[in-house]
Coordinates of C-alpha atoms and ligand atoms in Angstrom, one line a residue:
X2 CA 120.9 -21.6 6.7
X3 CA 123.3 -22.2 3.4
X4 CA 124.3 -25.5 4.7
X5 CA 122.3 -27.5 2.9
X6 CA 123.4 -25.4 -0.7
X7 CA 127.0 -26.1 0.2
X8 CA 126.4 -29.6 0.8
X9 CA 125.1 -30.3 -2.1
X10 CA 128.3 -29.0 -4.1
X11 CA 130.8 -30.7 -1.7
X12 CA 132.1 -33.3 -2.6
X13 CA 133.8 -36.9 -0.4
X14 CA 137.0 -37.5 -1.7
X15 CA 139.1 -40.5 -0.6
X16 CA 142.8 -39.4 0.7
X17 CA 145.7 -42.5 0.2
X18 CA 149.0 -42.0 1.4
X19 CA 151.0 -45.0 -0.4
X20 CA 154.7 -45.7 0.9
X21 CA 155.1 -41.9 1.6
X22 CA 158.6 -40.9 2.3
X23 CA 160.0 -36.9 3.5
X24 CA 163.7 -36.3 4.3
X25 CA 164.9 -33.2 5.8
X26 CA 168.7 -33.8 5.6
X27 CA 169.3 -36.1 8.1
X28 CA 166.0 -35.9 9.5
X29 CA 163.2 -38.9 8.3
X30 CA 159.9 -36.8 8.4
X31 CA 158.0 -39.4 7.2
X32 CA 159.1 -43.0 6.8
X33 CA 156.7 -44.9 4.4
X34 CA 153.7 -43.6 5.5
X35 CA 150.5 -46.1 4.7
X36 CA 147.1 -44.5 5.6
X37 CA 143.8 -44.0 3.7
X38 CA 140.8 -41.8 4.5
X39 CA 137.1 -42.7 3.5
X40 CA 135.1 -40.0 2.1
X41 CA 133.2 -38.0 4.6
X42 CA 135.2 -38.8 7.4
X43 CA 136.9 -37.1 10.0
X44 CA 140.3 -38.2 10.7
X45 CA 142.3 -37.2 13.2
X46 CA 146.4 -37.8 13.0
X47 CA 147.8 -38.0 16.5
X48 CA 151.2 -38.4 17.9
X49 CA 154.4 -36.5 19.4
X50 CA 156.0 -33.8 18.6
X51 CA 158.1 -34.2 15.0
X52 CA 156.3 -37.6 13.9
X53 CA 155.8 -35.9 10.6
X54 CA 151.6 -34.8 11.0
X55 CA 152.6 -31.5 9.7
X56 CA 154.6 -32.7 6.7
X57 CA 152.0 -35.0 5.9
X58 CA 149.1 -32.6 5.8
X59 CA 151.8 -29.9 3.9
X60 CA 152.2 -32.4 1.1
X61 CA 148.8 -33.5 0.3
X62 CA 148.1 -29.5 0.4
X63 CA 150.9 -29.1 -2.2
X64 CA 153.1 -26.9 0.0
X65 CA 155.8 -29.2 0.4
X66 CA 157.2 -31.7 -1.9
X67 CA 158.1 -35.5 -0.6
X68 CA 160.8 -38.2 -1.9
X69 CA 159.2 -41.0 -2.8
X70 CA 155.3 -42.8 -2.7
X71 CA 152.2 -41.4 -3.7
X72 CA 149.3 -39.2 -2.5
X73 CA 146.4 -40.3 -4.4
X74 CA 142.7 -38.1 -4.3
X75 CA 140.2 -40.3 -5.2
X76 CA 142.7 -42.3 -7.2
X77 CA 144.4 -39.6 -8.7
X78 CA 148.2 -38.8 -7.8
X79 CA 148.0 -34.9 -6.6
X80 CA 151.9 -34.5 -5.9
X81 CA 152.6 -33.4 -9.3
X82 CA 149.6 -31.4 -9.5
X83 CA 149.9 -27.6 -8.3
X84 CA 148.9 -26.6 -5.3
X85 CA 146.2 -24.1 -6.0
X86 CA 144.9 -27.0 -8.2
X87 CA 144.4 -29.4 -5.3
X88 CA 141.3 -28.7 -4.3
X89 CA 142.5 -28.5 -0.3
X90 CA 141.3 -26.3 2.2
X91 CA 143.6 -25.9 5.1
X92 CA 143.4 -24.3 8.5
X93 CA 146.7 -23.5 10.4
X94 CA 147.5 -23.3 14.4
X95 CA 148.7 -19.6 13.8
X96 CA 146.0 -17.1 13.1
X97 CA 147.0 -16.8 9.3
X98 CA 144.6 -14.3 8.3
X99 CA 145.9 -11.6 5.9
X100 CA 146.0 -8.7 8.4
X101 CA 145.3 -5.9 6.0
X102 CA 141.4 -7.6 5.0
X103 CA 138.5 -7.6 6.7
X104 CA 137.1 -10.9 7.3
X105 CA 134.2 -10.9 4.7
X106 CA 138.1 -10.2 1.9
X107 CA 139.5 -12.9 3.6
X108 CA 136.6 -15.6 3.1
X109 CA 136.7 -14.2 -0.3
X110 CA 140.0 -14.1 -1.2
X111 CA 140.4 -17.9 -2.9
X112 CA 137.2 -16.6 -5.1
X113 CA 138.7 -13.6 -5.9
X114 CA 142.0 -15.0 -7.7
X115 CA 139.5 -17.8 -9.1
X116 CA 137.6 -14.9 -11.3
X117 CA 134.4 -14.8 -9.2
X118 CA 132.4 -11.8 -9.8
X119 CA 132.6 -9.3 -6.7
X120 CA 128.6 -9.2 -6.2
X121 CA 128.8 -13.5 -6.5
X122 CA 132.1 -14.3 -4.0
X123 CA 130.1 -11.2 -1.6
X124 CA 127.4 -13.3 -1.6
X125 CA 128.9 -16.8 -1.2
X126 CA 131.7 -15.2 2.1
X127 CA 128.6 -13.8 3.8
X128 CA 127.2 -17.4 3.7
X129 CA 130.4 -19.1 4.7
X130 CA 130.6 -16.5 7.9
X131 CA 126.6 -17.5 8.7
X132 CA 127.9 -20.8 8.5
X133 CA 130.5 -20.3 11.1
X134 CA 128.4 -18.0 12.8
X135 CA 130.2 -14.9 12.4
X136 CA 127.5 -12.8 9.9
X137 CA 127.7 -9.6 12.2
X138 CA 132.1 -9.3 11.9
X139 CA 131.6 -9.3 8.0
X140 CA 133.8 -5.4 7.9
X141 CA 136.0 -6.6 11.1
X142 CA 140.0 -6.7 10.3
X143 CA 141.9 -9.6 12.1
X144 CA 143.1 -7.5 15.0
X145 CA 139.9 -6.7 16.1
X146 CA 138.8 -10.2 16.5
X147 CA 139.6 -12.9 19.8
X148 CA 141.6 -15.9 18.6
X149 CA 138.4 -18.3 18.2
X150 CA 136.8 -16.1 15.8
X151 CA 139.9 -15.7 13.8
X152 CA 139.9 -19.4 13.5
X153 CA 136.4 -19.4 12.4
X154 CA 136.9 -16.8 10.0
X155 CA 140.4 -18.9 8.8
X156 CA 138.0 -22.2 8.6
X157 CA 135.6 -20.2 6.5
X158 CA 138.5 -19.0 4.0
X159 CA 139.2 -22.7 4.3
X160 CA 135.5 -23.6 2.8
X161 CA 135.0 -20.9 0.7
X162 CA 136.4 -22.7 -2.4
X163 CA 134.6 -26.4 -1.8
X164 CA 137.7 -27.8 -1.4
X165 CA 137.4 -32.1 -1.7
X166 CA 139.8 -32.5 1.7
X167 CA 139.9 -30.1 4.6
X168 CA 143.1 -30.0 6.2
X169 CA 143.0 -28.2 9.6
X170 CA 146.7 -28.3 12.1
X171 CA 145.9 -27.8 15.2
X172 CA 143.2 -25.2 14.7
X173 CA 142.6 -25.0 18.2
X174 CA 145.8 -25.1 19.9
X175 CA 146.0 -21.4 20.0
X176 CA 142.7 -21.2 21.7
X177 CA 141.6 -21.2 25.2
X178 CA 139.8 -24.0 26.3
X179 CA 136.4 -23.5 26.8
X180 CA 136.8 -21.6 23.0
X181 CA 138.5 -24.5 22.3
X182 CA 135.1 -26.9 23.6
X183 CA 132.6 -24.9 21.3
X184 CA 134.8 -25.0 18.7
X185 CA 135.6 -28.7 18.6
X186 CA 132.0 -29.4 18.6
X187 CA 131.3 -26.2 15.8
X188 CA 134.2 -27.9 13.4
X189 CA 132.3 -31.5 13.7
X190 CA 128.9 -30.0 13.3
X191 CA 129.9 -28.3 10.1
X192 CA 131.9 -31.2 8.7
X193 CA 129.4 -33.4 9.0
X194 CA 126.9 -31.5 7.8
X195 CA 128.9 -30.8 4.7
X196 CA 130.3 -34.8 4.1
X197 CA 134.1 -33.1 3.5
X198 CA 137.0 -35.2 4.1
X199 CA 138.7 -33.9 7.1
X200 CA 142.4 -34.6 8.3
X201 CA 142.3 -33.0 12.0
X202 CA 146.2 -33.1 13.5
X203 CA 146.4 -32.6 17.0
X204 CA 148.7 -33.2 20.1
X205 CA 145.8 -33.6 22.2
X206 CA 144.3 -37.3 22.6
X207 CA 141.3 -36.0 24.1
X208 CA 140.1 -33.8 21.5
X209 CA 141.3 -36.4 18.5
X210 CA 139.1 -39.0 20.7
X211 CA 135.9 -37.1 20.9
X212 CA 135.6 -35.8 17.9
X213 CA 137.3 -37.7 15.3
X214 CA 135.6 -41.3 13.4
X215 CA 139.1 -42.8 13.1
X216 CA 142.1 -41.6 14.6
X217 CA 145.7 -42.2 13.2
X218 CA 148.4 -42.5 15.5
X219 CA 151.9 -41.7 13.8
X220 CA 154.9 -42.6 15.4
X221 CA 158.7 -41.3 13.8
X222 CA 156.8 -41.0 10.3
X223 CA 154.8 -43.9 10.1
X224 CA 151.4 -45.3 10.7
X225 CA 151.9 -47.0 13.8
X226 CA 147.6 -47.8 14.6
X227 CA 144.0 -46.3 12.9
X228 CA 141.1 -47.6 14.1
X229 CA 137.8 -46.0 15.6
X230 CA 138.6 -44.0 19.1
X231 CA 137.1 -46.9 20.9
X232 CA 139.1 -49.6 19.3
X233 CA 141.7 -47.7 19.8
X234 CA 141.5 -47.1 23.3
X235 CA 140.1 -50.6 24.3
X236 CA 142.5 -52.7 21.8
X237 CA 145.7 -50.5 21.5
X238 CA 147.6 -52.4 18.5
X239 CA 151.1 -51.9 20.3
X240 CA 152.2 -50.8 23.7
X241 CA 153.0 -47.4 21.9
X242 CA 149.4 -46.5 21.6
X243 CA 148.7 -48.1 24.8
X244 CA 150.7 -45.0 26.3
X245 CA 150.1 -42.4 23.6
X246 CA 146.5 -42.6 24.1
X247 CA 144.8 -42.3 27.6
X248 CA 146.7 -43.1 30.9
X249 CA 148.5 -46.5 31.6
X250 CA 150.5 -47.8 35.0
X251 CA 153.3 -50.3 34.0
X252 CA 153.3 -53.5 36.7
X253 CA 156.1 -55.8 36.7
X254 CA 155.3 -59.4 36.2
X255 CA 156.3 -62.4 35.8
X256 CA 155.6 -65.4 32.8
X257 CA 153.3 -68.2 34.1
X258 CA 153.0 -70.3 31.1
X259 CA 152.2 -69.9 27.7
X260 CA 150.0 -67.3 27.4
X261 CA 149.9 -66.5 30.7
X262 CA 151.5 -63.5 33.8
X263 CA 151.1 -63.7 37.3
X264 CA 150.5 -59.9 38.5
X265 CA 149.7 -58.7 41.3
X266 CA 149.2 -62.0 43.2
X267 CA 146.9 -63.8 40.5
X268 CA 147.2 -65.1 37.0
X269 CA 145.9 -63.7 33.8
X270 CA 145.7 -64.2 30.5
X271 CA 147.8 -62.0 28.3
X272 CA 145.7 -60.0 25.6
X273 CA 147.3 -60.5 22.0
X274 CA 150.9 -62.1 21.6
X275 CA 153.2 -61.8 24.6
X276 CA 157.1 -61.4 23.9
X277 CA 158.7 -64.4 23.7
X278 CA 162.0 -63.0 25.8
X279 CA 162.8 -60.7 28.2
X280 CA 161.2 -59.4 31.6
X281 CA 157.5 -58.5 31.3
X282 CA 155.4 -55.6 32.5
X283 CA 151.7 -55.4 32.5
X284 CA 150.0 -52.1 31.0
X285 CA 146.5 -51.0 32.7
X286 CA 144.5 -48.7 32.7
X287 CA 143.3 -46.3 36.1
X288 CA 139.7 -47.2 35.9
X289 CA 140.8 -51.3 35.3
X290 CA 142.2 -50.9 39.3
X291 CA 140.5 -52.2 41.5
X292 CA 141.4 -51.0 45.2
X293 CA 140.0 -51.7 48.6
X294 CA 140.8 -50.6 51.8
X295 CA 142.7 -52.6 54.1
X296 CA 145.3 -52.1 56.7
X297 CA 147.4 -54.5 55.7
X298 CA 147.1 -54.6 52.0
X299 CA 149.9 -54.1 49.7
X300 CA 149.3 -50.5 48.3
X301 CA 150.2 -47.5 49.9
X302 CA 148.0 -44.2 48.9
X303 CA 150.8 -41.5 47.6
X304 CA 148.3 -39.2 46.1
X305 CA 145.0 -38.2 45.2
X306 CA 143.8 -35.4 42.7
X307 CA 140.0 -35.2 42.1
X308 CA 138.9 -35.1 38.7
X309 CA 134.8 -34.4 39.1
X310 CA 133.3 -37.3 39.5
X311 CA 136.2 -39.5 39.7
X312 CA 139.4 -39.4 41.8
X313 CA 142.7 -40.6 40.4
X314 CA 145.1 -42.2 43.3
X315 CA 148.1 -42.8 42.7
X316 CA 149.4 -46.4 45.0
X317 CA 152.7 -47.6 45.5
X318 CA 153.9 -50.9 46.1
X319 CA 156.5 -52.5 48.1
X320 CA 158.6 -52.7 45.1
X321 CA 158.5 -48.9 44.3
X322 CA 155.9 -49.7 41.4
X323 CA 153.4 -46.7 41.2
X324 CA 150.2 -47.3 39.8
X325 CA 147.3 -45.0 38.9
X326 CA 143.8 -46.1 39.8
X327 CA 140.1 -43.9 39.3
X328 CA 137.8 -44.0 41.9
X329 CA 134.2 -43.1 42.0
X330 CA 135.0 -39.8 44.2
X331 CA 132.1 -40.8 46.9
X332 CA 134.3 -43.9 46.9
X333 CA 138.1 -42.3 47.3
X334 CA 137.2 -40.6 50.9
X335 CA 137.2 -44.1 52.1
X336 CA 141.3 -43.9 51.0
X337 CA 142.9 -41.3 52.1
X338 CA 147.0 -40.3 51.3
X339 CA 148.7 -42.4 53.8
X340 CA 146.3 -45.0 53.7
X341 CA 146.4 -48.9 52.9
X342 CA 145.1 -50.6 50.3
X343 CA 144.1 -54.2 48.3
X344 CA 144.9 -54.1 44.9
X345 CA 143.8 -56.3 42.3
X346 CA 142.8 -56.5 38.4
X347 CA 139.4 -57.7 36.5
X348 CA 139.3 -60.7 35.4
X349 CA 140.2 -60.6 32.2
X350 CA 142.8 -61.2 29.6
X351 CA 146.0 -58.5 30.0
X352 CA 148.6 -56.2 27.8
X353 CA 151.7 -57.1 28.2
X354 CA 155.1 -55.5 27.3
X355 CA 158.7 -56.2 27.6
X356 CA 160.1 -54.0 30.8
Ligands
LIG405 N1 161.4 -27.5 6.4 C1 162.0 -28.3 7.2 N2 163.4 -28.4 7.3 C2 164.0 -29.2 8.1 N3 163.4 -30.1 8.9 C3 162.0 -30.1 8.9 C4 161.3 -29.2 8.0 N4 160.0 -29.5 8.2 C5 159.9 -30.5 9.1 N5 161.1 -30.9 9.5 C6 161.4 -31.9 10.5 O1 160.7 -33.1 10.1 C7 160.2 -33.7 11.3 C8 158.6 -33.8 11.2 O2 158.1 -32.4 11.3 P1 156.6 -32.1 11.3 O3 156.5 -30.6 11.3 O4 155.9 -32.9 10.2 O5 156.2 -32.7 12.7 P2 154.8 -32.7 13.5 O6 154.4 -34.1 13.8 O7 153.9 -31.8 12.8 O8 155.3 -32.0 14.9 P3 154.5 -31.0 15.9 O9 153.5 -31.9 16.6 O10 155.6 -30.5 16.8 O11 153.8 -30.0 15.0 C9 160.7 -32.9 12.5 O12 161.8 -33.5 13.0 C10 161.0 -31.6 11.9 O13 162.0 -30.9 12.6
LIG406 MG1 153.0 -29.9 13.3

């Protein structure tokens, strides 16, 4: 295994974006983007579609230039520095192999216009393709290779030049998803093994949740929350993330005194600073339902999809409200669609947002 050679080259760089700012025409790509990196870590930048992930990533790379604020690499500002200077590896969504090399050229490309010796950058692809466990497609050309092993292949390009910060876009969107499960898993593996710096974007909050140490959440081109997928989950920062990242049901309420709703029948107290104005809705989560049959209870069953172990439901209230509540599945056959149900929450403080 040539992990532990490469590891011992790589280095941990530390990634700042200071007060980064993009225009396209009339478009704001990024907005004063603040967010830093720690060495070693894997972050993942989350968010919709257009919040700027891509432009971010495409100016750290050196492929794009920005307006204003700094990208610094271990202190240094990069943005005037060249791109095939910058010491970045990147991975794109689209296959981006060059179709006319095989996919031992392709590792070896970087090394090639860098001067290596052909017997030397030979040596060093073969050992990136072991790494990503691809030894035996060394004289395969792009077209003869599924979709996950041309991202492989592309990830090993990516390494082949011990770049300080990986840079990978989606790298699995393309992908099918069980390809898509072994690969997540292969891509942590390999960056932890090697300590690189790792921006991961991705549309998809379960795959920045499980494999990422921080995730970013960007919202119109600017940090909106980072913190560790837990944190993130438990403690969303705004009702922003609240929605971005897992499921949430909103519940009208209404203000019971300072720091305090009434929801659902009972009062709780409100997680974090409640608006001072305005009607109120409470954000929560399906598995913070708690549901019980009973004829005459509040909650009509709409729906039920089963999820493995768990079944969501989906109630409705009098008021139209729907709300989305998991079940142990054993659990759910006890309320069928059509049935009736009591609905309460745990007892403990709530997130709150203006309706
Ligand atoms: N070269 C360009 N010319 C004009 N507008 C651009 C250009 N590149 C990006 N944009 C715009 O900047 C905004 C941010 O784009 P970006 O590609 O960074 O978003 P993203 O977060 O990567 O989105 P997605 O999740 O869809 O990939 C979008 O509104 C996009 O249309
Ligand atoms: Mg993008």
């Amino acid at each position: 295994m040539s992990t532990a050679t490469l590891a011992k080259t790589a280095t941990s760089a530390t990634v700042e974006f200071r007060a980064l700012r993009r225009t396209f025409g009339a478009t704001t790509a990024l907005d004063g983007l603040d967010l830093t990196v720690n060495p070693g870590e894997l972050l993942a930048l989350l968010g919709p579609s257009g919040c700027g992930k891509t432009t971010a990533l495409r100016i750290l790379a050196g492929f794009e230039s920005h307006d204003s604020g700094q990208v610094l690499v271990d202190g240094e500002d990069v943005t005037r520095i060249p791109a095939h200077k910058r010491d970045a590896g990147m991975v794109f969504q689209s296959y981006s192999l060059f179709p006319h090399l095989t996919a031992i050229d392709n590792v070896a490309f970087g090394l090639r216009m860098r001067g290596t010796g052909k017997a030397q950058r030979r040596r060093r692809a073969q050992e990136l393709l072991e790494l990503v466990g691809l030894p035996q497609r060394a004289e395969h050309y792009p077209h003869q290779m599924s979709g996950g092993q041309q991202q492989r292949i592309a990830l090993a390009r990516a390494l082949a030049l011990q770049p300080r910060v990986l840079l990978l876009d989606e790298p699995l969107s393309a992908l099918d998803a069980k390809v898509r499960l072994n690969l997540r898993e292969e891509i942590r593996r390999l960056q932890q093994e090697l300590g690189i710096t790792t921006l991961f974007v991705t549309h998809d909050q379960e795959e920045a949740l499980s494999m990422a140490d921080r995730v970013a959440v960007l919202r119109a081109g600017r940090l909106e929350q980072c913190a560790a997928p837990s944190e993130l989950y438990a403690r969303p920062a705004t009702a922003f993330v609240a929605e971005f990242v897992g499921t949430m049901s909103r519940i009208p309420c209404e203000r019971a005194g300072e720091g305090t709703v009434s929801v659902l029948g009972r009062r709780h107290a409100v997680d974090g600073a409640m608006p001072a104005t305005g009607d109120l809705h409470v954000l929560v989560r399906p598995e913070n339902v708690l549901l019980a049959p009973s004829p005459q209870g509040p909650a009509l069953v709409v729906s039920a999809s089963f999820l493995g172990a768990v079944t969501r439901l989906t109630v409705r209230l009098a008021d139209g409200t729907e709300i989305k509540a998991d079940l142990p599945t054993e659990g759910a056959t006890a309320l069928p669609v059509g049935s009736a149900a009591d609905i309460a929450l745990p007892d403990r403080p709530v997130l709150v947002d203006r309706r």
